[in-house]
Amino acid sequence: MHLDHDPAAPPCEPIAFGDFLKVDIRIGTIVVAEPYPEARKPSLKLRIDFGPGIGEKKSSAQIAALYRPDDLIGRQVAAVVNFPPRQIGKFMSEVLTVGFADTGGNVVLFAPDRPVPNGSRLF
């Protein structure tokens, strides 16, 4: 499957609502953010607290072009928490932090506009 970041691209094929429910997207709060200079694309290593049901998880996020590590601590972000862990260089990424591409192709983080409890699920 190819992910098209072009805002003018048509929508993907229709899926069943049950397929959407299989993707577990939760809110968590960033507790640690560090540079990841070894990554191929400008990335940061994140540790995100998803609350007592999921706990803290690690994520390699291609967000270094727009975000500094110190500015991310305490910020809520959305992430897919039920993908298998993925090796990103020497770092094991446990969740996929989600965002949208800006006009320059840089990732803008996706987050609620008001605080919600860590672990809250997107529906």
mmCIF file of C-alpha atoms in Angstrom:
data_model
loop_
_atom_site.group_PDB
_atom_site.id
_atom_site.type_symbol
_atom_site.label_atom_id
_atom_site.label_comp_id
_atom_site.label_asym_id
_atom_site.label_seq_id
_atom_site.Cartn_x
_atom_site.Cartn_y
_atom_site.Cartn_z
ATOM 1 C CA MET A 1 0.000 0.000 0.000
ATOM 2 C CA HIS A 2 1.329 3.411 -0.987
ATOM 3 C CA LEU A 3 0.607 6.387 1.233
ATOM 4 C CA ASP A 4 0.030 9.500 -0.846
ATOM 5 C CA HIS A 5 0.799 12.755 0.974
ATOM 6 C CA ASP A 6 -0.697 14.879 -1.818
ATOM 7 C CA PRO A 7 -3.754 16.725 -0.442
ATOM 8 C CA ALA A 8 -5.305 16.603 -3.931
ATOM 9 C CA ALA A 9 -5.095 12.787 -4.093
ATOM 10 C CA PRO A 10 -8.419 10.939 -4.219
ATOM 11 C CA PRO A 11 -9.498 8.900 -1.171
ATOM 12 C CA CYS A 12 -8.305 5.309 -0.743
ATOM 13 C CA GLU A 13 -10.556 2.346 -1.481
ATOM 14 C CA PRO A 14 -13.582 2.086 0.833
ATOM 15 C CA ILE A 15 -13.164 -0.150 3.889
ATOM 16 C CA ALA A 16 -15.636 -1.682 6.291
ATOM 17 C CA PHE A 17 -16.207 0.054 9.626
ATOM 18 C CA GLY A 18 -14.898 -3.083 11.322
ATOM 19 C CA ASP A 19 -11.565 -2.586 9.542
ATOM 20 C CA PHE A 20 -11.323 0.942 10.947
ATOM 21 C CA LEU A 21 -11.992 -0.385 14.452
ATOM 22 C CA LYS A 22 -8.967 -2.696 14.146
ATOM 23 C CA VAL A 23 -6.638 0.323 14.077
ATOM 24 C CA ASP A 24 -6.157 1.338 17.721
ATOM 25 C CA ILE A 25 -5.236 5.042 17.796
ATOM 26 C CA ARG A 26 -4.713 6.453 21.289
ATOM 27 C CA ILE A 27 -3.642 9.692 22.927
ATOM 28 C CA GLY A 28 -0.504 9.839 25.012
ATOM 29 C CA THR A 29 1.720 12.473 26.566
ATOM 30 C CA ILE A 30 5.348 12.781 25.498
ATOM 31 C CA VAL A 31 7.582 12.290 28.549
ATOM 32 C CA VAL A 32 10.974 12.027 26.793
ATOM 33 C CA ALA A 33 12.112 13.429 23.433
ATOM 34 C CA GLU A 34 15.651 13.025 22.104
ATOM 35 C CA PRO A 35 17.422 13.647 18.802
ATOM 36 C CA TYR A 36 17.897 10.600 16.591
ATOM 37 C CA PRO A 37 20.720 11.681 14.256
ATOM 38 C CA GLU A 38 21.338 8.111 13.033
ATOM 39 C CA ALA A 39 17.929 7.983 11.300
ATOM 40 C CA ARG A 40 17.800 8.401 7.512
ATOM 41 C CA LYS A 41 15.211 11.196 7.708
ATOM 42 C CA PRO A 42 15.237 13.930 10.412
ATOM 43 C CA SER A 43 13.726 12.094 13.380
ATOM 44 C CA LEU A 44 13.280 12.203 17.128
ATOM 45 C CA LYS A 45 13.078 9.345 19.616
ATOM 46 C CA LEU A 46 9.994 9.724 21.801
ATOM 47 C CA ARG A 47 8.746 7.999 24.941
ATOM 48 C CA ILE A 48 4.999 8.466 25.237
ATOM 49 C CA ASP A 49 2.804 7.750 28.285
ATOM 50 C CA PHE A 50 -0.513 6.179 27.224
ATOM 51 C CA GLY A 51 -1.832 5.736 30.766
ATOM 52 C CA PRO A 52 -2.263 2.633 32.907
ATOM 53 C CA GLY A 53 -3.839 0.384 30.259
ATOM 54 C CA ILE A 54 -0.933 0.642 27.814
ATOM 55 C CA GLY A 55 1.883 2.303 29.737
ATOM 56 C CA GLU A 56 4.879 4.051 28.189
ATOM 57 C CA LYS A 57 5.903 3.199 24.623
ATOM 58 C CA LYS A 58 8.767 4.297 22.371
ATOM 59 C CA SER A 59 8.378 5.859 18.934
ATOM 60 C CA SER A 60 10.760 7.033 16.227
ATOM 61 C CA ALA A 61 9.009 10.001 14.621
ATOM 62 C CA GLN A 62 10.108 11.901 11.499
ATOM 63 C CA ILE A 63 9.331 15.269 13.064
ATOM 64 C CA ALA A 64 12.769 16.844 13.659
ATOM 65 C CA ALA A 65 12.286 19.357 10.825
ATOM 66 C CA LEU A 66 9.508 21.160 12.742
ATOM 67 C CA TYR A 67 9.924 20.204 16.408
ATOM 68 C CA ARG A 68 12.663 20.538 19.022
ATOM 69 C CA PRO A 69 12.828 17.864 21.729
ATOM 70 C CA ASP A 70 12.438 20.324 24.612
ATOM 71 C CA ASP A 71 9.237 21.742 23.097
ATOM 72 C CA LEU A 72 7.549 18.322 23.002
ATOM 73 C CA ILE A 73 7.700 17.317 26.669
ATOM 74 C CA GLY A 74 4.162 17.328 28.096
ATOM 75 C CA ARG A 75 2.523 17.532 24.669
ATOM 76 C CA GLN A 76 -0.266 15.102 23.816
ATOM 77 C CA VAL A 77 0.001 13.190 20.528
ATOM 78 C CA ALA A 78 -1.923 10.468 18.745
ATOM 79 C CA ALA A 79 -0.352 7.126 17.878
ATOM 80 C CA VAL A 80 -1.308 3.701 16.540
ATOM 81 C CA VAL A 81 -0.608 1.390 19.472
ATOM 82 C CA ASN A 82 -1.440 -2.015 17.956
ATOM 83 C CA PHE A 83 1.084 -2.310 15.124
ATOM 84 C CA PRO A 84 3.938 -4.752 15.770
ATOM 85 C CA PRO A 85 7.170 -3.078 16.956
ATOM 86 C CA ARG A 86 9.411 -1.964 14.081
ATOM 87 C CA GLN A 87 13.181 -1.680 14.030
ATOM 88 C CA ILE A 88 14.208 1.811 12.873
ATOM 89 C CA GLY A 89 17.990 1.674 12.631
ATOM 90 C CA LYS A 90 19.232 0.756 16.111
ATOM 91 C CA PHE A 91 15.964 1.875 17.748
ATOM 92 C CA MET A 92 12.883 -0.296 18.312
ATOM 93 C CA SER A 93 9.756 1.791 17.648
ATOM 94 C CA GLU A 94 6.732 0.388 19.496
ATOM 95 C CA VAL A 95 4.004 2.769 18.273
ATOM 96 C CA LEU A 96 3.392 4.866 15.144
ATOM 97 C CA THR A 97 3.024 8.545 16.040
ATOM 98 C CA VAL A 98 0.651 10.104 13.496
ATOM 99 C CA GLY A 99 0.616 13.439 11.715
ATOM 100 C CA PHE A 100 -0.058 15.198 8.435
ATOM 101 C CA ALA A 101 2.354 16.557 5.825
ATOM 102 C CA ASP A 102 2.569 20.327 5.465
ATOM 103 C CA THR A 103 3.162 21.992 2.081
ATOM 104 C CA GLY A 104 6.902 21.288 2.414
ATOM 105 C CA GLY A 105 6.380 17.594 3.169
ATOM 106 C CA ASN A 106 7.271 17.969 6.858
ATOM 107 C CA VAL A 107 5.229 16.034 9.417
ATOM 108 C CA VAL A 108 2.871 18.084 11.606
ATOM 109 C CA LEU A 109 1.777 16.143 14.687
ATOM 110 C CA PHE A 110 -1.884 15.232 15.157
ATOM 111 C CA ALA A 111 -3.295 15.975 18.617
ATOM 112 C CA PRO A 112 -6.577 16.897 20.304
ATOM 113 C CA ASP A 113 -7.350 20.606 20.647
ATOM 114 C CA ARG A 114 -8.132 20.084 24.366
ATOM 115 C CA PRO A 115 -6.491 17.777 26.919
ATOM 116 C CA VAL A 116 -7.983 14.279 27.164
ATOM 117 C CA PRO A 117 -6.997 11.367 29.428
ATOM 118 C CA ASN A 118 -3.926 9.443 28.298
ATOM 119 C CA GLY A 119 -5.036 6.219 26.648
ATOM 120 C CA SER A 120 -8.222 7.725 25.165
ATOM 121 C CA ARG A 121 -9.073 5.990 21.896
ATOM 122 C CA LEU A 122 -9.949 7.692 18.618
ATOM 123 C CA PHE A 123 -13.459 6.853 17.416
#
